[in-house]
């Protein structure tokens, strides 16, 4: 499969907003720490990176992604996190779109800047999950699916992606081995990321022989239950230079919705909402799939990364399995995907994930990604999916 | 005397299931079939619906076997679930019963069956399921 590079450095689109700083808590099993305290850890990094910022003076609004109040018996997360970021009395809004909560928060924060309403805002996300038992987490995550027809009939969240995997295998000949290769790649990348939950390689054999969760998906096809928080500070492009010498522009921000139930959708082998979000983001950025140097895609399950390649136009429908096999998306390949380790190895604290992906893009596009740095990466894309695909957001970023 | 039309709700869908009937709502204005039923047509925005009984046969579009189950289903695991396309083109997910897992395949014919047991607590809905014709 040949991946033709476009002239990405010449993308002429006008920035919608500009990332002037970013922070991420350590992802993992964070015992004895409360969600808001994880958020403070991410915020501290973002403040430290940006000494010219006076947070209480400059930040005019906070948007936070948070999916589940069941985990910590805590809703009303907007003002709580505003307080723990030291930003009171800033206006604070919680966004809930399942696993796409902070991807959606990022999009609305971007639009809030580009509308002219604010000069600078903070956007972030948080989820504290690991203190709950696996059956509890399974139940809370299933709330992102259709209750009366999916949950009620014993269909779990991995079960929904397993239904997509079976359909993809049937229609396109995608194999369990190709799916396992996504896990091998992302664990390899996670081992290069000091903030990842799992920093350890996995062999193809181990991935393929791990216990079945929802056939054909096995343990190593599933992302991790993780604690974590993420944070970005966005400013108007015209004033970003006051705060930083290494700004990253947001040049595309797409979002779309689909039916809550997988069974109600046109297809089980593609996420239409992700295709539409991608189409809008490419259009805003005046970019094509060939212009993308690096991407973070929503690999909540390995099949989801394969479908993402297809939905985002990195390859043709049905070719995702071959794309992972050929190494195109490894670090060193022509379009590295999930250099952070992805949801698979970096971890998936659901509310923090969308902004966490943008944090990786910020590091990569400012040459701060250490051992996993993709040399010369100029244009990056993030793809964040809610539930089994009822929400999707796609963002495109450009090095300034 | 005319009897009142039952409301076009999910609750009513499951009431029909308890009578061993699979019912969808058809929009009288534009003909769109709704499963689950809904009170507002997402095709033409009409609220003028009628109930239509569906044939119980269909074909399996995709399936999985759930090994790690929610508490309520733990005693059943591993159990297969699938999405079935009914003869009218409407799709429904559910548990596949009484077929060896190895014999399940995409495209096979299945038929809807009805459970009689009811659950306790909210919601009190009987389940339909899929079985060999
Ligand atoms: Zn209608």
Short mmCIF file of C-alpha atoms and ligand atoms in Angstrom, two decimals:
data_model
loop_
_atom_site.label_atom_id
_atom_site.label_comp_id
_atom_site.label_asym_id
_atom_site.label_seq_id
_atom_site.Cartn_x
_atom_site.Cartn_y
_atom_site.Cartn_z
CA UNK A 1 0.00 0.00 0.00
CA UNK A 2 1.50 3.32 -0.94
CA UNK A 3 0.97 6.36 1.20
CA UNK A 4 1.48 9.52 -0.81
CA UNK A 5 2.58 12.52 1.16
CA UNK A 6 0.99 15.83 0.34
CA UNK A 7 2.66 19.21 0.77
CA UNK A 8 1.46 19.53 4.34
CA UNK A 9 3.69 22.42 5.35
CA UNK A 10 1.85 24.70 2.94
CA UNK A 11 -1.65 24.22 4.40
CA UNK A 12 -3.06 27.72 4.21
CA UNK A 13 -6.14 27.43 6.41
CA UNK A 14 -6.74 30.08 9.04
CA UNK A 15 -6.27 28.79 12.60
CA UNK A 16 -9.46 28.51 14.66
CA UNK A 17 -7.61 28.64 17.98
CA UNK A 18 -4.09 28.06 19.24
CA UNK A 19 -2.77 25.72 21.94
CA UNK A 20 -0.42 27.76 24.12
CA UNK A 21 0.12 25.13 26.80
CA UNK A 22 -0.80 21.58 27.75
CA UNK A 23 -0.63 19.18 30.68
CA UNK A 24 -1.35 15.54 31.41
CA UNK A 25 -1.42 13.66 34.69
CA UNK A 26 0.40 10.35 34.88
CA UNK A 27 -2.08 7.77 33.53
CA UNK A 28 -2.50 4.54 35.45
CA UNK A 29 -3.84 3.04 38.64
CA UNK A 30 -3.73 6.10 40.89
CA UNK A 31 -4.69 4.79 44.31
CA UNK A 32 -5.90 7.24 46.93
CA UNK A 33 -6.12 10.17 44.53
CA UNK A 34 -9.42 11.87 43.77
CA UNK A 35 -10.40 12.92 40.22
CA UNK A 36 -10.09 16.63 40.94
CA UNK A 37 -6.58 16.05 42.29
CA UNK A 38 -5.57 14.30 39.06
CA UNK A 39 -6.90 17.34 37.21
CA UNK A 40 -4.80 19.66 39.38
CA UNK A 41 -1.73 17.59 38.38
CA UNK A 42 -2.47 18.11 34.66
CA UNK A 43 -3.19 21.81 35.21
CA UNK A 44 0.07 22.33 37.14
CA UNK A 45 2.07 21.04 34.16
CA UNK A 46 0.18 23.39 31.82
CA UNK A 47 0.81 26.41 34.09
CA UNK A 48 4.50 25.52 34.50
CA UNK A 49 4.96 25.32 30.73
CA UNK A 50 3.55 28.81 30.30
CA UNK A 51 5.12 31.30 32.72
CA UNK A 52 3.73 34.29 30.83
CA UNK A 53 0.18 33.19 31.61
CA UNK A 54 -1.64 34.67 34.60
CA UNK A 55 -4.34 32.01 34.91
CA UNK A 56 -6.95 33.95 36.89
CA UNK A 57 -6.54 37.03 34.74
CA UNK A 58 -6.23 35.40 31.33
CA UNK A 59 -8.45 32.28 31.38
CA UNK A 60 -12.07 33.29 30.82
CA UNK A 61 -13.84 29.93 30.65
CA UNK A 62 -13.34 26.25 31.44
CA UNK A 63 -14.78 23.31 29.48
CA UNK A 64 -14.30 19.84 30.98
CA UNK A 65 -15.09 16.36 29.74
CA UNK A 66 -16.27 13.88 32.39
CA UNK A 67 -18.41 10.85 31.69
CA UNK A 68 -19.55 9.17 34.86
CA UNK A 69 -20.68 10.48 38.23
CA UNK A 70 -21.06 6.87 39.43
CA UNK A 71 -17.31 6.36 39.90
CA UNK A 72 -16.81 8.93 42.67
CA UNK A 73 -20.44 9.79 43.45
CA UNK A 74 -19.57 13.17 42.01
CA UNK A 75 -21.41 15.14 39.40
CA UNK A 76 -21.29 18.92 38.81
CA UNK A 77 -17.68 18.56 37.78
CA UNK A 78 -17.33 21.94 36.00
CA UNK A 79 -17.08 24.24 39.02
CA UNK A 80 -15.29 21.58 41.10
CA UNK A 81 -12.45 21.39 38.60
CA UNK A 82 -12.45 25.16 38.13
CA UNK A 83 -11.82 25.46 41.87
CA UNK A 84 -9.04 22.85 41.89
CA UNK A 85 -7.41 24.65 38.94
CA UNK A 86 -7.43 27.85 41.02
CA UNK A 87 -9.72 29.56 38.55
CA UNK A 88 -12.81 30.51 40.56
CA UNK A 89 -15.09 32.33 39.74
CA UNK A 90 -14.46 31.42 36.08
CA UNK A 91 -17.49 30.14 34.11
CA UNK A 92 -17.19 26.36 33.97
CA UNK A 93 -19.10 23.84 31.87
CA UNK A 94 -19.03 20.05 32.02
CA UNK A 95 -19.47 18.20 28.74
CA UNK A 96 -20.69 14.57 28.68
CA UNK A 97 -20.48 12.62 25.42
CA UNK A 98 -19.33 9.27 26.83
CA UNK A 99 -15.74 8.49 25.76
CA UNK A 100 -15.75 11.54 23.48
CA UNK A 101 -16.52 13.96 26.35
CA UNK A 102 -13.29 15.93 26.22
CA UNK A 103 -13.00 15.71 22.41
CA UNK A 104 -16.35 17.47 22.30
CA UNK A 105 -15.23 19.88 25.04
CA UNK A 106 -12.16 20.68 22.92
CA UNK A 107 -14.31 21.39 19.91
CA UNK A 108 -16.59 23.77 21.78
CA UNK A 109 -13.64 25.48 23.46
CA UNK A 110 -12.12 25.95 19.99
CA UNK A 111 -15.36 27.41 18.66
CA UNK A 112 -15.66 29.66 21.73
CA UNK A 113 -12.24 31.15 20.88
CA UNK A 114 -12.91 31.42 17.14
CA UNK A 115 -16.26 33.11 17.80
CA UNK A 116 -14.39 35.97 19.45
CA UNK A 117 -16.17 35.45 22.78
CA UNK A 118 -12.93 34.74 24.69
CA UNK A 119 -9.21 35.47 24.35
CA UNK A 120 -8.15 32.39 26.31
CA UNK A 121 -9.89 29.34 27.77
CA UNK A 122 -8.94 26.07 29.45
CA UNK A 123 -10.23 22.71 28.24
CA UNK A 124 -9.65 19.41 29.96
CA UNK A 125 -11.04 16.10 31.03
CA UNK A 126 -10.90 13.64 33.90
CA UNK A 127 -11.99 10.15 34.93
CA UNK A 128 -11.11 8.21 38.08
CA UNK A 129 -12.04 4.57 37.47
CA UNK A 130 -9.68 1.97 38.93
CA UNK A 131 -11.01 2.04 42.50
CA UNK A 132 -14.18 0.35 41.18
CA UNK A 133 -14.53 -3.38 40.45
CA UNK A 134 -14.49 -4.57 36.83
CA UNK A 135 -18.24 -5.44 36.87
CA UNK A 136 -18.99 -1.93 38.19
CA UNK A 137 -16.86 -0.28 35.49
CA UNK A 138 -18.45 -2.57 32.88
CA UNK A 139 -21.87 -1.38 33.99
CA UNK A 140 -20.93 2.32 34.03
CA UNK A 141 -19.32 2.15 30.57
CA UNK A 142 -22.35 0.32 29.16
CA UNK A 143 -24.39 3.44 29.96
CA UNK A 144 -22.90 4.89 26.76
CA UNK A 145 -24.90 2.27 24.81
CA UNK A 146 -28.65 1.93 24.25
CA UNK A 147 -30.25 0.71 27.48
CA UNK A 148 -33.58 -0.80 26.32
CA UNK A 149 -32.20 -2.85 23.42
CA UNK A 150 -28.45 -3.33 24.01
CA UNK A 151 -27.76 -3.33 27.76
CA UNK A 152 -31.13 -4.97 28.41
CA UNK A 153 -30.16 -7.89 26.18
CA UNK A 154 -26.78 -8.50 27.80
CA UNK A 155 -24.68 -6.69 25.19
CA UNK A 156 -21.60 -5.24 26.84
CA UNK A 157 -19.44 -2.41 25.57
CA UNK A 158 -16.73 -4.81 24.29
CA UNK A 159 -19.65 -6.80 22.85
CA UNK A 160 -20.64 -3.89 20.59
CA UNK A 161 -17.14 -3.56 19.15
CA UNK A 162 -17.03 -7.36 18.84
CA UNK A 163 -20.17 -7.12 16.68
CA UNK A 164 -18.30 -4.63 14.48
CA UNK A 165 -15.24 -6.89 14.39
CA UNK A 166 -17.24 -9.94 13.28
CA UNK A 167 -18.90 -7.88 10.54
CA UNK A 168 -15.53 -6.48 9.39
CA UNK A 169 -14.01 -9.97 9.32
CA UNK A 170 -16.97 -11.28 7.35
CA UNK A 171 -17.06 -8.45 4.78
CA UNK A 172 -13.38 -7.73 4.32
CA UNK A 173 -11.48 -10.78 5.56
CA UNK A 174 -9.93 -8.85 8.44
CA UNK A 175 -8.25 -11.30 10.84
CA UNK A 176 -7.79 -11.69 14.59
CA UNK A 177 -4.05 -11.51 13.95
CA UNK A 178 -4.38 -8.10 12.25
CA UNK A 179 -6.33 -6.83 15.25
CA UNK A 180 -3.68 -8.20 17.63
CA UNK A 181 -1.04 -6.31 15.61
CA UNK A 182 -2.71 -3.04 16.64
CA UNK A 183 -2.16 -4.06 20.28
CA UNK A 184 1.47 -4.99 19.62
CA UNK A 185 2.14 -1.62 17.93
CA UNK A 186 0.42 0.46 20.59
CA UNK A 187 2.09 -1.38 23.48
CA UNK A 188 5.43 -0.80 21.75
CA UNK A 189 4.66 2.94 21.62
CA UNK A 190 3.36 2.98 25.20
CA UNK A 191 6.68 1.57 26.36
CA UNK A 192 8.25 4.81 25.04
CA UNK A 193 5.82 7.05 26.96
CA UNK A 194 6.67 7.71 30.62
CA UNK A 195 3.07 8.77 31.30
CA UNK A 196 1.48 5.64 29.83
CA UNK A 197 -0.45 3.23 32.06
CA UNK A 198 1.26 0.13 30.57
CA UNK A 199 4.88 0.71 29.56
CA UNK A 200 5.59 -2.78 28.40
CA UNK A 201 5.77 -4.53 25.04
CA UNK A 202 3.46 -7.42 24.23
CA UNK A 203 4.17 -10.22 21.75
CA UNK A 204 1.75 -11.14 18.99
CA UNK A 205 1.40 -14.60 20.51
CA UNK A 206 0.56 -13.26 23.96
CA UNK A 207 -2.02 -10.86 22.51
CA UNK A 208 -3.64 -13.61 20.45
CA UNK A 209 -3.82 -16.14 23.26
CA UNK A 210 -5.12 -13.80 25.95
CA UNK A 211 -8.52 -14.66 27.41
CA UNK A 212 -11.65 -13.97 25.41
CA UNK A 213 -13.71 -10.98 26.55
CA UNK A 214 -16.30 -10.91 23.74
CA UNK A 215 -15.29 -13.14 20.82
CA UNK A 216 -13.44 -12.26 18.59
CA UNK A 217 -12.06 -9.66 21.01
CA UNK A 218 -9.59 -10.82 23.63
CA UNK A 219 -8.08 -9.07 26.62
CA UNK A 220 -5.31 -7.46 24.55
CA UNK A 221 -7.86 -6.12 22.04
CA UNK A 222 -9.39 -3.98 24.81
CA UNK A 223 -8.19 -0.64 26.14
CA UNK A 224 -7.32 -0.19 29.80
CA UNK A 225 -9.40 0.96 32.74
CA UNK A 226 -7.30 3.92 33.82
CA UNK A 227 -7.24 7.00 36.04
CA UNK A 228 -6.12 10.24 34.46
CA UNK A 229 -6.68 13.87 33.59
CA UNK A 230 -5.74 16.14 30.71
CA UNK A 231 -5.63 19.87 30.08
CA UNK A 232 -4.95 22.39 27.29
CA UNK A 233 -4.92 26.18 27.29
CA UNK A 234 -6.24 27.71 24.09
CA UNK A 235 -5.87 31.32 23.01
CA UNK A 236 -6.80 33.47 20.05
CA UNK A 237 -4.20 32.87 17.30
CA UNK A 238 -3.36 36.61 17.13
CA UNK A 239 -2.29 36.78 20.78
CA UNK A 240 -0.74 33.31 21.18
CA UNK A 241 2.76 34.75 20.67
CA UNK A 242 2.44 36.70 23.95
CA UNK A 243 2.35 33.38 25.82
CA UNK A 244 4.60 30.95 23.96
CA UNK A 245 7.25 30.53 21.28
CA UNK A 246 5.93 27.09 20.33
CA UNK A 247 2.22 27.47 19.58
CA UNK A 248 0.20 24.73 17.88
CA UNK A 249 -2.80 25.79 15.82
CA UNK A 250 -6.14 24.00 15.76
CA UNK A 251 -7.09 24.22 12.06
CA UNK A 252 -10.02 21.78 11.83
CA UNK A 253 -12.71 20.69 14.29
CA UNK A 254 -15.50 18.35 13.16
CA UNK A 255 -18.22 16.59 15.12
CA UNK A 256 -21.21 14.42 14.23
CA UNK A 257 -23.82 12.15 15.84
CA UNK A 258 -25.44 8.84 14.94
CA UNK A 259 -28.14 6.59 16.44
CA UNK A 260 -27.38 5.50 20.01
CA UNK A 261 -27.94 1.84 19.12
CA UNK A 262 -25.42 0.10 16.85
CA UNK A 263 -28.29 -1.98 15.43
CA UNK A 264 -30.07 1.15 14.19
CA UNK A 265 -27.16 2.33 12.04
CA UNK A 266 -26.62 1.78 8.32
CA UNK A 267 -23.46 -0.26 8.78
CA UNK A 268 -21.50 -2.19 11.41
CA UNK A 269 -18.20 -1.93 9.54
CA UNK A 270 -17.80 1.84 9.62
CA UNK A 271 -18.63 4.72 11.97
CA UNK A 272 -20.58 7.21 9.92
CA UNK A 273 -20.28 9.91 12.60
CA UNK A 274 -16.48 9.62 12.42
CA UNK A 275 -16.51 9.86 8.63
CA UNK A 276 -18.65 13.00 8.80
CA UNK A 277 -16.60 14.58 11.60
CA UNK A 278 -13.46 13.86 9.57
CA UNK A 279 -14.96 15.30 6.41
CA UNK A 280 -15.81 18.56 8.21
CA UNK A 281 -12.42 18.79 9.91
CA UNK A 282 -10.55 18.22 6.62
CA UNK A 283 -12.71 20.87 4.96
CA UNK A 284 -12.03 23.48 7.65
CA UNK A 285 -8.32 22.68 7.56
CA UNK A 286 -8.29 22.68 3.74
CA UNK A 287 -6.48 19.36 4.13
CA UNK A 288 -6.63 15.88 2.66
CA UNK A 289 -5.86 12.59 4.42
CA UNK A 290 -2.50 12.62 2.59
CA UNK A 291 -1.54 15.83 4.41
CA UNK A 292 -1.65 14.16 7.84
CA UNK A 293 1.81 13.34 9.23
CA UNK A 294 0.70 11.74 12.50
CA UNK A 295 -2.57 10.76 14.20
CA UNK A 296 -4.05 9.66 17.51
CA UNK A 297 -7.13 7.53 16.86
CA UNK A 298 -9.69 6.15 19.30
CA UNK A 299 -8.44 2.57 19.82
CA UNK A 300 -10.83 1.64 22.64
CA UNK A 301 -10.68 -1.76 20.94
CA UNK A 302 -8.18 -2.84 18.29
CA UNK A 303 -10.89 -3.13 15.62
CA UNK A 304 -11.74 0.53 16.26
CA UNK A 305 -8.25 1.62 15.12
CA UNK A 306 -8.58 -0.46 11.94
CA UNK A 307 -11.99 1.08 11.19
CA UNK A 308 -10.58 4.56 11.99
CA UNK A 309 -7.91 4.21 9.25
CA UNK A 310 -10.76 3.63 6.79
CA UNK A 311 -13.17 6.26 8.13
CA UNK A 312 -10.44 8.94 8.09
CA UNK A 313 -9.36 8.12 4.53
CA UNK A 314 -5.90 6.81 5.47
CA UNK A 315 -6.82 3.77 3.36
CA UNK A 316 -9.82 2.44 1.41
CA UNK A 317 -12.76 0.73 3.15
CA UNK A 318 -11.71 -2.81 4.05
CA UNK A 319 -7.95 -2.14 3.79
CA UNK A 320 -7.41 -1.24 7.47
CA UNK A 321 -6.24 -4.73 8.38
CA UNK A 322 -3.62 -4.68 5.62
CA UNK A 323 -2.50 -1.20 6.68
CA UNK A 324 -1.56 -2.36 10.19
CA UNK A 325 0.11 -5.47 8.76
CA UNK A 326 2.32 -3.41 6.44
CA UNK A 327 3.65 -1.25 9.25
CA UNK A 328 2.47 2.01 7.68
CA UNK A 329 1.18 3.29 11.03
CA UNK A 330 4.21 2.40 13.17
CA UNK A 331 6.65 5.07 14.34
CA UNK A 332 8.96 5.21 11.31
CA UNK A 333 6.08 4.38 8.95
CA UNK A 334 4.60 7.03 6.69
CA UNK A 335 1.70 7.87 9.04
CA UNK A 336 2.41 6.90 12.65
CA UNK A 337 -0.81 6.32 14.62
CA UNK A 338 -1.10 6.35 18.42
CA UNK A 339 2.51 7.20 19.19
CA UNK A 340 1.39 7.82 22.80
CA UNK A 341 0.42 4.16 23.15
CA UNK A 342 -3.20 5.03 22.47
CA UNK A 343 -6.12 4.06 24.66
CA UNK A 344 -4.70 0.54 24.46
CA UNK A 345 -1.45 1.16 26.35
CA UNK A 346 -1.43 4.80 27.48
CA UNK A 347 -4.86 4.06 28.96
CA UNK A 348 -8.43 5.26 28.65
CA UNK A 349 -9.69 7.43 31.51
CA UNK A 350 -12.75 8.10 29.37
CA UNK A 351 -13.43 11.77 30.13
CA UNK A 352 -9.74 12.67 29.76
CA UNK A 353 -9.10 10.86 26.49
CA UNK A 354 -9.99 13.42 23.78
CA UNK A 355 -7.86 16.19 25.27
CA UNK A 356 -5.21 13.58 26.15
CA UNK A 357 -4.91 12.81 22.43
CA UNK A 358 -4.49 16.54 21.71
CA UNK A 359 -1.77 16.68 24.40
CA UNK A 360 0.21 14.04 22.47
CA UNK A 361 -0.25 16.08 19.30
CA UNK A 362 1.01 19.19 21.12
CA UNK A 363 4.16 17.31 22.24
CA UNK A 364 4.77 15.84 18.78
CA UNK A 365 4.25 19.12 16.88
CA UNK A 366 6.56 20.99 19.28
CA UNK A 367 9.28 18.28 19.20
CA UNK A 368 8.83 17.37 22.88
CA UNK A 369 7.80 13.73 22.49
CA UNK A 370 11.14 12.28 23.56
CA UNK A 371 11.90 8.74 22.45
CA UNK A 372 8.69 8.47 20.44
CA UNK A 373 9.18 11.76 18.55
CA UNK A 374 8.15 11.64 14.89
CA UNK A 375 10.77 13.78 13.17
CA UNK A 376 9.41 16.76 11.31
CA UNK A 377 5.73 16.08 12.09
CA UNK A 378 3.88 19.22 11.00
CA UNK A 379 0.20 18.31 10.68
CA UNK A 380 -1.55 16.02 13.16
CA UNK A 381 -5.05 14.62 13.57
CA UNK A 382 -7.01 13.33 16.57
CA UNK A 383 -10.11 11.11 16.38
CA UNK A 384 -12.24 10.65 19.52
CA UNK A 385 -15.34 8.43 19.57
CA UNK A 386 -18.17 8.29 22.10
CA UNK A 387 -19.78 4.95 22.94
CA UNK A 388 -20.02 2.64 19.96
CA UNK A 389 -20.00 5.61 17.59
CA UNK A 390 -23.04 7.77 18.40
CA UNK A 391 -20.58 10.67 18.83
CA UNK A 392 -17.35 11.36 16.99
CA UNK A 393 -15.01 14.34 16.87
CA UNK A 394 -11.99 14.89 14.64
CA UNK A 395 -9.46 17.69 15.14
CA UNK A 396 -6.58 18.74 12.90
CA UNK A 397 -3.53 20.58 14.25
CA UNK A 398 -0.64 22.38 12.59
CA UNK A 399 2.72 23.39 13.92
CA UNK A 400 2.85 27.21 13.83
CA UNK B 1 -66.71 1.19 20.65
CA UNK B 2 -63.23 2.11 19.44
CA UNK B 3 -60.37 1.10 21.66
CA UNK B 4 -57.69 3.68 22.17
CA UNK B 5 -54.40 3.14 20.22
CA UNK B 6 -51.58 2.13 22.59
CA UNK B 7 -48.88 4.81 22.87
CA UNK B 8 -45.83 4.56 20.59
CA UNK B 9 -43.38 3.91 23.40
CA UNK B 10 -40.64 1.42 24.24
CA UNK B 11 -42.71 0.38 27.26
CA UNK B 12 -45.56 -0.56 24.90
CA UNK B 13 -43.15 -2.44 22.60
CA UNK B 14 -42.26 -4.68 25.55
CA UNK B 15 -45.93 -5.04 26.54
CA UNK B 16 -46.46 -6.51 23.09
CA UNK B 17 -43.42 -8.77 23.64
CA UNK B 18 -45.17 -10.13 26.73
CA UNK B 19 -48.09 -11.00 24.41
CA UNK B 20 -45.55 -12.76 22.10
CA UNK B 21 -45.88 -10.13 19.42
CA UNK B 22 -43.09 -8.18 17.71
CA UNK B 23 -44.55 -4.77 16.84
CA UNK B 24 -43.10 -1.72 15.07
CA UNK B 25 -44.55 1.74 14.52
CA UNK B 26 -45.23 2.83 10.95
CA UNK B 27 -45.52 6.53 10.14
CA UNK B 28 -48.88 7.01 8.44
CA UNK B 29 -47.64 10.16 6.66
CA UNK B 30 -44.39 8.96 5.08
CA UNK B 31 -44.38 5.18 5.60
CA UNK B 32 -41.14 5.03 7.59
CA UNK B 33 -41.04 1.99 9.91
CA UNK B 34 -39.74 2.59 13.41
CA UNK B 35 -38.14 -0.08 15.60
CA UNK B 36 -37.98 0.89 18.43
CA UNK B 37 -41.28 2.73 18.07
CA UNK B 38 -41.14 6.47 18.61
CA UNK B 39 -43.75 9.20 19.05
CA UNK B 40 -42.16 11.60 16.52
CA UNK B 41 -41.19 10.46 13.02
CA UNK B 42 -37.53 11.23 12.34
CA UNK B 43 -38.29 11.18 8.62
CA UNK B 44 -41.15 13.70 8.35
CA UNK B 45 -41.77 14.87 11.96
CA UNK B 46 -45.34 13.53 11.95
CA UNK B 47 -46.81 12.03 15.13
CA UNK B 48 -49.36 10.05 13.18
CA UNK B 49 -48.30 6.41 13.68
CA UNK B 50 -49.85 2.98 13.51
CA UNK B 51 -48.75 -0.37 14.98
CA UNK B 52 -47.65 -3.06 12.54
CA UNK B 53 -46.92 -6.66 13.54
CA UNK B 54 -43.60 -7.91 12.16
CA UNK B 55 -42.84 -11.36 10.79
CA UNK B 56 -40.56 -13.16 13.19
CA UNK B 57 -37.97 -14.47 10.71
CA UNK B 58 -34.71 -12.82 9.72
CA UNK B 59 -31.05 -13.21 8.93
CA UNK B 60 -28.07 -12.81 11.24
CA UNK B 61 -25.99 -9.75 10.27
CA UNK B 62 -23.24 -10.11 12.87
CA UNK B 63 -22.67 -11.75 16.25
CA UNK B 64 -20.32 -12.12 19.20
CA UNK B 65 -20.02 -14.44 22.18
CA UNK B 66 -19.96 -12.53 25.46
CA UNK B 67 -17.56 -14.10 27.98
CA UNK B 68 -17.23 -11.25 30.47
CA UNK B 69 -20.83 -10.44 31.33
CA UNK B 70 -22.62 -7.87 33.45
CA UNK B 71 -23.78 -9.22 36.86
CA UNK B 72 -27.33 -9.89 35.73
CA UNK B 73 -26.10 -12.13 32.88
CA UNK B 74 -23.13 -13.81 34.61
CA UNK B 75 -24.87 -17.17 35.03
CA UNK B 76 -25.54 -17.29 31.28
CA UNK B 77 -21.95 -16.59 30.13
CA UNK B 78 -20.55 -17.35 27.64
CA UNK B 79 -23.62 -16.49 25.59
CA UNK B 80 -23.97 -15.38 21.95
CA UNK B 81 -25.70 -12.15 20.95
CA UNK B 82 -26.33 -10.88 17.45
CA UNK B 83 -28.03 -8.30 15.29
CA UNK B 84 -30.79 -9.78 13.13
CA UNK B 85 -32.23 -8.12 10.04
CA UNK B 86 -35.94 -8.93 9.97
CA UNK B 87 -37.83 -9.55 6.74
CA UNK B 88 -39.03 -5.95 6.56
CA UNK B 89 -35.43 -4.67 6.75
CA UNK B 90 -35.69 -3.56 10.39
CA UNK B 91 -32.83 -4.63 12.67
CA UNK B 92 -32.92 -5.90 16.23
CA UNK B 93 -30.18 -7.01 18.66
CA UNK B 94 -30.65 -9.87 21.11
CA UNK B 95 -29.41 -13.09 22.67
CA UNK B 96 -29.15 -16.19 20.46
CA UNK B 97 -30.40 -19.32 22.26
CA UNK B 98 -30.18 -23.07 21.94
CA UNK B 99 -27.65 -23.15 19.07
CA UNK B 100 -24.11 -24.47 19.53
CA UNK B 101 -21.76 -21.49 19.32
CA UNK B 102 -19.67 -23.17 16.60
CA UNK B 103 -22.74 -23.47 14.39
CA UNK B 104 -23.57 -19.77 14.45
CA UNK B 105 -22.59 -17.92 11.28
CA UNK B 106 -23.20 -14.56 9.63
CA UNK B 107 -26.11 -14.83 7.20
CA UNK B 108 -27.90 -17.75 8.92
CA UNK B 109 -31.69 -17.68 9.30
CA UNK B 110 -33.04 -17.07 12.78
CA UNK B 111 -36.44 -16.60 14.29
CA UNK B 112 -37.66 -14.45 17.17
CA UNK B 113 -38.83 -16.25 20.32
CA UNK B 114 -40.36 -14.83 23.47
CA UNK B 115 -39.48 -15.27 27.13
CA UNK B 116 -42.21 -15.47 29.70
CA UNK B 117 -40.16 -14.60 32.78
CA UNK B 118 -40.39 -11.03 33.93
CA UNK B 119 -37.77 -9.14 35.85
CA UNK B 120 -38.13 -7.43 39.18
CA UNK B 121 -37.34 -3.74 39.73
CA UNK B 122 -37.27 -1.16 36.95
CA UNK B 123 -37.77 -1.88 34.15
CA UNK B 124 -40.27 -4.76 34.08
CA UNK B 125 -39.73 -5.87 30.50
CA UNK B 126 -39.87 -9.43 29.16
CA UNK B 127 -37.15 -10.32 26.66
CA UNK B 128 -37.42 -11.57 23.10
CA UNK B 129 -34.53 -13.69 21.82
CA UNK B 130 -33.35 -15.42 18.64
CA UNK B 131 -33.44 -19.16 17.91
CA UNK B 132 -33.20 -21.58 15.01
CA UNK B 133 -36.34 -21.50 12.81
ZN1 LIG C 1 -42.94 10.10 8.75
#
